[in-house]
mmCIF file of N, CA and C in Angstrom:
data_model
loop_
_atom_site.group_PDB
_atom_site.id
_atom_site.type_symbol
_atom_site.label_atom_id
_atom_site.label_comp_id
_atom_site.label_asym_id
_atom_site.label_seq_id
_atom_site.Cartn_x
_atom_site.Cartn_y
_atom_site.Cartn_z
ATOM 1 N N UNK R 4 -15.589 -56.881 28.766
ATOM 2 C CA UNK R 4 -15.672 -57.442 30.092
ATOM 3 C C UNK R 4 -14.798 -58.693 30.221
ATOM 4 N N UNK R 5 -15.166 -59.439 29.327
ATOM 5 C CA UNK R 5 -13.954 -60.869 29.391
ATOM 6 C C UNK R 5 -12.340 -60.534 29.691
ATOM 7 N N UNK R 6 -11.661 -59.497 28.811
ATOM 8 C CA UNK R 6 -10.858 -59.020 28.407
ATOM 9 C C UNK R 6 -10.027 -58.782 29.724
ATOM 10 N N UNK R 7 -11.282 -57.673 30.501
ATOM 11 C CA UNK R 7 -10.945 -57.026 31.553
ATOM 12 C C UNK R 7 -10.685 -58.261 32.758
ATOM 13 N N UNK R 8 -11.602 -58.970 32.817
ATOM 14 C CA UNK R 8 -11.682 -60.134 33.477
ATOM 15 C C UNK R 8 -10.083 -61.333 33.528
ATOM 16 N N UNK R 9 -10.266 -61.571 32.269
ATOM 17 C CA UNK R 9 -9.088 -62.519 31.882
ATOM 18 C C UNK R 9 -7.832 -61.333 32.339
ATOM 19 N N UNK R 10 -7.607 -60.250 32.363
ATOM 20 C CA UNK R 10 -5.969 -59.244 32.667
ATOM 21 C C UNK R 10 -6.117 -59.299 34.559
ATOM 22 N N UNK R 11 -7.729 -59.175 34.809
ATOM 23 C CA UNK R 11 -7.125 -59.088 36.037
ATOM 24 C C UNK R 11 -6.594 -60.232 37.052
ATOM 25 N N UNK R 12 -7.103 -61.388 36.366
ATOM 26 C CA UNK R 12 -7.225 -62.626 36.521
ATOM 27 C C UNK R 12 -5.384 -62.651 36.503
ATOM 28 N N UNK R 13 -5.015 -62.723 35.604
ATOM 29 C CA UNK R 13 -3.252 -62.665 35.259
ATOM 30 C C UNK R 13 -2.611 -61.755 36.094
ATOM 31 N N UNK R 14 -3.160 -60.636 35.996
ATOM 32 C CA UNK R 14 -2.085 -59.429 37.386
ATOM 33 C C UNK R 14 -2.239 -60.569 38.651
ATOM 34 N N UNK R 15 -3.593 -61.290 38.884
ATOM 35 C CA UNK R 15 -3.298 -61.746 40.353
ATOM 36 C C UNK R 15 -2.432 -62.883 40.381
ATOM 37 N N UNK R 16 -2.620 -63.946 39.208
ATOM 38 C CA UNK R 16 -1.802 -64.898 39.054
ATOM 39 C C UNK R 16 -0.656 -64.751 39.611
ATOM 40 N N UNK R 17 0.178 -63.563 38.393
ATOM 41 C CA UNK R 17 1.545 -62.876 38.579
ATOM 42 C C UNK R 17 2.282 -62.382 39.976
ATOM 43 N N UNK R 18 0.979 -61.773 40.025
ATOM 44 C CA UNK R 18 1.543 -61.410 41.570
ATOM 45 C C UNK R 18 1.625 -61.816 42.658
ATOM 46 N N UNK R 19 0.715 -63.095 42.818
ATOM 47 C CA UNK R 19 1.044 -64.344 43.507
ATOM 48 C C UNK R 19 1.962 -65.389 43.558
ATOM 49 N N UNK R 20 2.873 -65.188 42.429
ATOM 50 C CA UNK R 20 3.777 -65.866 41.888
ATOM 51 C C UNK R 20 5.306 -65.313 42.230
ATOM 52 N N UNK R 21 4.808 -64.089 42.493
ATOM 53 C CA UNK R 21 6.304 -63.361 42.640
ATOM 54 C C UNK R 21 6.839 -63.005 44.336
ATOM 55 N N UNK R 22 8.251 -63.326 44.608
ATOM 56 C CA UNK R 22 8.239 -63.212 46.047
ATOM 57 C C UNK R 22 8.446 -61.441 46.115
ATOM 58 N N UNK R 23 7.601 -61.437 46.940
ATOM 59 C CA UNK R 23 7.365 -59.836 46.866
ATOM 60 C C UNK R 23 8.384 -58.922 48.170
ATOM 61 N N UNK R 24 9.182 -60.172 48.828
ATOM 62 C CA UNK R 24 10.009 -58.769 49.942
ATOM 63 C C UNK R 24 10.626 -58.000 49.198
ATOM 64 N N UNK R 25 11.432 -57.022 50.319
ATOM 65 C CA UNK R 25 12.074 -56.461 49.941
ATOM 66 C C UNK R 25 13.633 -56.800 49.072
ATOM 67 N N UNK R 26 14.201 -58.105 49.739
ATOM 68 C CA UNK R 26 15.278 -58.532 48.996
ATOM 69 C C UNK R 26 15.034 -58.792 48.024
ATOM 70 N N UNK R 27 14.051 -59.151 46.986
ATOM 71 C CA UNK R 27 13.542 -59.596 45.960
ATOM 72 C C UNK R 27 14.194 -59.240 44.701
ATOM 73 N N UNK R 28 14.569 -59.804 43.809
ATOM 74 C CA UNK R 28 15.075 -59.164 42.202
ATOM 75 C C UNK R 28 14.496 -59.564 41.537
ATOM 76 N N UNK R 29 13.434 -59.339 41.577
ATOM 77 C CA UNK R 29 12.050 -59.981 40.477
ATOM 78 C C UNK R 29 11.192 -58.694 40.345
ATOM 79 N N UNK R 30 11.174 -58.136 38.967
ATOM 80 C CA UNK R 30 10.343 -57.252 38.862
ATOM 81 C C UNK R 30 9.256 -57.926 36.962
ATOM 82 N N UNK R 31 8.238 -57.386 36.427
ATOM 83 C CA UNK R 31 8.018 -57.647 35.714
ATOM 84 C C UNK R 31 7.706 -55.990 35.784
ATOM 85 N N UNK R 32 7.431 -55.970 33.932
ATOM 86 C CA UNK R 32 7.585 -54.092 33.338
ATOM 87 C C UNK R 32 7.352 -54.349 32.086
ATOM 88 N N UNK R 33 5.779 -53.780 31.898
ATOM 89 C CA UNK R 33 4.916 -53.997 30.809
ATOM 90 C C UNK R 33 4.790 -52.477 30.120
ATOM 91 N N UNK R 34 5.439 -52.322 29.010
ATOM 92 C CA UNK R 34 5.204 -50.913 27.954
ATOM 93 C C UNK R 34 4.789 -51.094 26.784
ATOM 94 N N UNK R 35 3.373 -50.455 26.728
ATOM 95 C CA UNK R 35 2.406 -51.096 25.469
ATOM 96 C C UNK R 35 2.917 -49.450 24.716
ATOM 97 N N UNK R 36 3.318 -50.253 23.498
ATOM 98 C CA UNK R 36 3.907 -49.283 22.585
ATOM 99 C C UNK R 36 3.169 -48.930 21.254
ATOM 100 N N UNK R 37 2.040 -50.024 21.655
ATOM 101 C CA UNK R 37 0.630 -49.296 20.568
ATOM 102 C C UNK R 37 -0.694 -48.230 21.015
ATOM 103 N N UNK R 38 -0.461 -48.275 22.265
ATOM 104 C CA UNK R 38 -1.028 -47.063 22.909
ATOM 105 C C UNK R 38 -1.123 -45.811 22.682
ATOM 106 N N UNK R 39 -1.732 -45.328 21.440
ATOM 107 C CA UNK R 39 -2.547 -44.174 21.199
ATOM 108 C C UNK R 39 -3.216 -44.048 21.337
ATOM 109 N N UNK R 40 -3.740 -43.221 22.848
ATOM 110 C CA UNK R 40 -5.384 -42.762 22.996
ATOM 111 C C UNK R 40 -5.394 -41.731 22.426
ATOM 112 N N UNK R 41 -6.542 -41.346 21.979
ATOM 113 C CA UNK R 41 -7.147 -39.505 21.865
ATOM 114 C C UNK R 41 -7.942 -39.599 23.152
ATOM 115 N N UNK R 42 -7.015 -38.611 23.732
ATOM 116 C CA UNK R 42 -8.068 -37.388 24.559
ATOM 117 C C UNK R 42 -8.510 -36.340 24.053
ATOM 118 N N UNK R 43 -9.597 -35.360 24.602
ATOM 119 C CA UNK R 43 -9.907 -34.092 24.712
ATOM 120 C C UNK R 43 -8.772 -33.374 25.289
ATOM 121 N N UNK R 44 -7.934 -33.473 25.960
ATOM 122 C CA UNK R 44 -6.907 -32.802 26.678
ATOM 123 C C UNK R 44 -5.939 -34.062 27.184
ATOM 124 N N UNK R 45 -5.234 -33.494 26.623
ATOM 125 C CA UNK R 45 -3.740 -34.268 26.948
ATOM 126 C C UNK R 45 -2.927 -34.073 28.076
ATOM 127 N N UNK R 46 -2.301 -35.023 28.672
ATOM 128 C CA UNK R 46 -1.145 -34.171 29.794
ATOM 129 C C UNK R 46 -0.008 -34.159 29.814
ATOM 130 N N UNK R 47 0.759 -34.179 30.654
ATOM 131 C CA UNK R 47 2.292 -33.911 30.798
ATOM 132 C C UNK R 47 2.561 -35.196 30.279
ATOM 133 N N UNK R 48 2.168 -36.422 31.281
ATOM 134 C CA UNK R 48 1.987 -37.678 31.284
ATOM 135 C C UNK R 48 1.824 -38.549 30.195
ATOM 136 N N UNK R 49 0.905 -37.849 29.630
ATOM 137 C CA UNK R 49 0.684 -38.606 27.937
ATOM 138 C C UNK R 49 1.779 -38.313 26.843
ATOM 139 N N UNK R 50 1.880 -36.992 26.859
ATOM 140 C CA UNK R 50 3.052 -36.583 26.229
ATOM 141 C C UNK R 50 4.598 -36.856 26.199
ATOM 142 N N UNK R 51 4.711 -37.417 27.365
ATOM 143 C CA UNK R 51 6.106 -38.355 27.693
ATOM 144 C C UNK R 51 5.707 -40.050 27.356
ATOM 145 N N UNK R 52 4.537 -40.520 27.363
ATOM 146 C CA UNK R 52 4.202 -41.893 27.011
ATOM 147 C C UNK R 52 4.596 -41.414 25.607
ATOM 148 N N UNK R 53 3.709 -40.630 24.927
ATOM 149 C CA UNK R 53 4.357 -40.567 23.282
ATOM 150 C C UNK R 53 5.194 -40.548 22.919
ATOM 151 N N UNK R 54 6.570 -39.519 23.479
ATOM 152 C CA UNK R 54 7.615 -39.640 22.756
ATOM 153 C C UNK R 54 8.279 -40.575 22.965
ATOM 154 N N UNK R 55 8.060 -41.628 24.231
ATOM 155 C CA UNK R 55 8.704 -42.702 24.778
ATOM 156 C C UNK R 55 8.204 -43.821 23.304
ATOM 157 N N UNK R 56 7.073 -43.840 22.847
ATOM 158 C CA UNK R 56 6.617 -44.431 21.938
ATOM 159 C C UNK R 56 7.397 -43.775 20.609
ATOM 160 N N UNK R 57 7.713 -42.656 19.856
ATOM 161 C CA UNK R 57 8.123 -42.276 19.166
ATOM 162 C C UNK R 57 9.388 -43.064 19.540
ATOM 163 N N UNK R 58 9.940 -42.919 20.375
ATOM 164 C CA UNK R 58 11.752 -43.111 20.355
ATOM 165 C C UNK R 58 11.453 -44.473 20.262
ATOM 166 N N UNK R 59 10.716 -45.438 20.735
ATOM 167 C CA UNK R 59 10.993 -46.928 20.600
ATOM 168 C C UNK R 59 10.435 -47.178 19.307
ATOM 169 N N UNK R 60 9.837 -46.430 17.792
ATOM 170 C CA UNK R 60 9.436 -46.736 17.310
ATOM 171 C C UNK R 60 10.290 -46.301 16.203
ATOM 172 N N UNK R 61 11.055 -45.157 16.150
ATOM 173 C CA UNK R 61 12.172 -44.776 15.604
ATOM 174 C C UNK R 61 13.643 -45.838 15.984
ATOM 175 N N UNK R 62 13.959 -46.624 17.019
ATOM 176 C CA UNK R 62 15.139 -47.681 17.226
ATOM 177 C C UNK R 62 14.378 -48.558 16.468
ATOM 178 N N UNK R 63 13.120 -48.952 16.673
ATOM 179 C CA UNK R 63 12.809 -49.915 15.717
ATOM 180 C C UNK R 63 12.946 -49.895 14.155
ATOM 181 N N UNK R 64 12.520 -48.354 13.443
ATOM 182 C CA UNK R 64 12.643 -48.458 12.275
ATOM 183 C C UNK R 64 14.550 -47.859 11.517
ATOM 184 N N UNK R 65 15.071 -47.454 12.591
ATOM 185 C CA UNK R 65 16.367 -47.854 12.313
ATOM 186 C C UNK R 65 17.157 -48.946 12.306
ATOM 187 N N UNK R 66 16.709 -49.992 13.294
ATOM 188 C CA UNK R 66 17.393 -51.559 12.806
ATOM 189 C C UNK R 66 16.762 -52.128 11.738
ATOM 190 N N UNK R 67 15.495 -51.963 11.792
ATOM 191 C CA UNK R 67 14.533 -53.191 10.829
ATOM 192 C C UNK R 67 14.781 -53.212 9.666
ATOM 193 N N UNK R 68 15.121 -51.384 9.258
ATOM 194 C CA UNK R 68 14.831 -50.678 7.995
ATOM 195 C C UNK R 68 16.114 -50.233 7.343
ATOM 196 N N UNK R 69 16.359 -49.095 8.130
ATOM 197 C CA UNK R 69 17.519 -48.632 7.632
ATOM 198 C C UNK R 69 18.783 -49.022 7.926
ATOM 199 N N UNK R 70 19.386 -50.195 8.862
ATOM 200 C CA UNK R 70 20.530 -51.264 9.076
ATOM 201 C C UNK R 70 20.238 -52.118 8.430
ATOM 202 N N UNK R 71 19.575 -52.973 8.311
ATOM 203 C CA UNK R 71 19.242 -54.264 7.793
ATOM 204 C C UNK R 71 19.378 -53.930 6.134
ATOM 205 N N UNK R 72 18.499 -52.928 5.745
ATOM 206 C CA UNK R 72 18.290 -52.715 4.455
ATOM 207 C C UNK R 72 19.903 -52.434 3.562
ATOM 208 N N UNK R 73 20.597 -51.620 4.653
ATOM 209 C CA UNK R 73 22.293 -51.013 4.442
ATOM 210 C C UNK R 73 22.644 -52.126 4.000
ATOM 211 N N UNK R 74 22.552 -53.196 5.323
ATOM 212 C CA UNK R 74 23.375 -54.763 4.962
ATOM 213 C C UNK R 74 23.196 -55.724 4.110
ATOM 214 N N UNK R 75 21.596 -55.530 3.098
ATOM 215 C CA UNK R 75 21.628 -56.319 2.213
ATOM 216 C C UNK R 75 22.169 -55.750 1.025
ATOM 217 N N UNK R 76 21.743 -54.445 1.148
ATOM 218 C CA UNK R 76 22.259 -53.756 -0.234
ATOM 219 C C UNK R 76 24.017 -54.356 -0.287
ATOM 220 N N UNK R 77 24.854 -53.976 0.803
ATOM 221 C CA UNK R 77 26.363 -53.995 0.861
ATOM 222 C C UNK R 77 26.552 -55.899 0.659
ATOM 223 N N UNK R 78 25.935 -56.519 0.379
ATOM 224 C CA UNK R 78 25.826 -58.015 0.456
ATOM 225 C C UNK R 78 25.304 -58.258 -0.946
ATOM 226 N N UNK R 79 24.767 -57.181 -1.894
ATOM 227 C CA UNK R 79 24.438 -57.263 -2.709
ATOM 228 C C UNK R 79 22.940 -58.108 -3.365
ATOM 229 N N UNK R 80 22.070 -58.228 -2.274
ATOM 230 C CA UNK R 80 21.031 -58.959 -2.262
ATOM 231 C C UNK R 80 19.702 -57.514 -2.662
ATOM 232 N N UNK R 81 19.034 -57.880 -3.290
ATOM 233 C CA UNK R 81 18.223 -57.289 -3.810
ATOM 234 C C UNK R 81 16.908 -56.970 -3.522
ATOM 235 N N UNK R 82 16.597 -56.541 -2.666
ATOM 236 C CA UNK R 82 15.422 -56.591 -1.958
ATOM 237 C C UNK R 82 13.688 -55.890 -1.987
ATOM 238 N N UNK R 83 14.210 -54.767 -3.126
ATOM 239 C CA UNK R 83 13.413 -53.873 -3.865
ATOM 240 C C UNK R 83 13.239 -52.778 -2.778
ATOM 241 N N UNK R 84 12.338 -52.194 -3.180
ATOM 242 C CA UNK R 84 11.896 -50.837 -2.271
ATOM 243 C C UNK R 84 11.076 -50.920 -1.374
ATOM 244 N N UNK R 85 11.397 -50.996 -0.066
ATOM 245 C CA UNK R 85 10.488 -51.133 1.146
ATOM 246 C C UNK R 85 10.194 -49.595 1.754
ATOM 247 N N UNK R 86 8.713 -49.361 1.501
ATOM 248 C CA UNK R 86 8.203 -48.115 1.891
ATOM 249 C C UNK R 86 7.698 -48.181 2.780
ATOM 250 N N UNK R 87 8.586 -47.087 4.257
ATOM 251 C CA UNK R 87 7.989 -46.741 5.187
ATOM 252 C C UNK R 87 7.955 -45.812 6.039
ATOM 253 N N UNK R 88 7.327 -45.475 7.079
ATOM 254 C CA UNK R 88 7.034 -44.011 7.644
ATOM 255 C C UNK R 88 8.094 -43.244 8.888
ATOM 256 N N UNK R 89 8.774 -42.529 8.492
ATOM 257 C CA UNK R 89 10.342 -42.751 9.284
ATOM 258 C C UNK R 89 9.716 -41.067 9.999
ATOM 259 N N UNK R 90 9.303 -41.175 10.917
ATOM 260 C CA UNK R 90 8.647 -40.479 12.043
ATOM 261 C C UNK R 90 9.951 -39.211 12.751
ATOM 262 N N UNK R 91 10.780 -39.339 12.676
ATOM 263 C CA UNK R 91 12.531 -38.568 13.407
ATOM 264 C C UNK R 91 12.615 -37.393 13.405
ATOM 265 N N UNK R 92 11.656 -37.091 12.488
ATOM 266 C CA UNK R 92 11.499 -35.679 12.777
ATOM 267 C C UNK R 92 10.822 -34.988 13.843
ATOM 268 N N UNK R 93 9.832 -35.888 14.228
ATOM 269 C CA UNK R 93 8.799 -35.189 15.336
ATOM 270 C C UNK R 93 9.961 -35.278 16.790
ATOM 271 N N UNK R 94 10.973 -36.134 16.848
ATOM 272 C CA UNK R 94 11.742 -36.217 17.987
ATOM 273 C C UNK R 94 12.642 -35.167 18.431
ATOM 274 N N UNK R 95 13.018 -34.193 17.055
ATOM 275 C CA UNK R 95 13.766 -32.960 16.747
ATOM 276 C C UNK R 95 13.108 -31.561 17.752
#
């Protein structure tokens, strides 16, 4: 309840804050990319939130991991073995 309280509290803040005509170039655009629900039945809808989550989670573990990691190795810095879950297949 707090939770719920304190977000809606902020949407109104926000949106009181923002000039809302039409000329306006003010947008704000919130994508929660830890958002895994389980449903009983899934939809079209959810299924495009996921892979939207897959693909931002795959750019992520290609810079973090597999660029970064390229550039220390080629720099010769030693970094040991960083184990992690490289998802790219489900995007196939």
């Amino acid at each position: 309840e707090l939770y719920s309280l304190l977000f809606d509290w902020l949407v109104a803040r926000v949106n009181s804050s923002m000039d809302r005509s039409a000329q306006s170039q003010h947008t704000v655009g919130v994508l929660d990319i830890f958002g895994f629900e389980a449903f009983d039945v899934n939809s079209f809808e959810q299924l495009c939130i996921n892979y939207a989550n897959e693909k931002l989670h795959q750019q992520f573990v290609n810079y973090y991991f597999k660029v970064e990691l390229g550039e220390y190795a080629a720099e010769g810095v030693d970094v040991g073995f960083i184990s992690f879950q490289d998802n790219a297949a489900c995007l196939h």
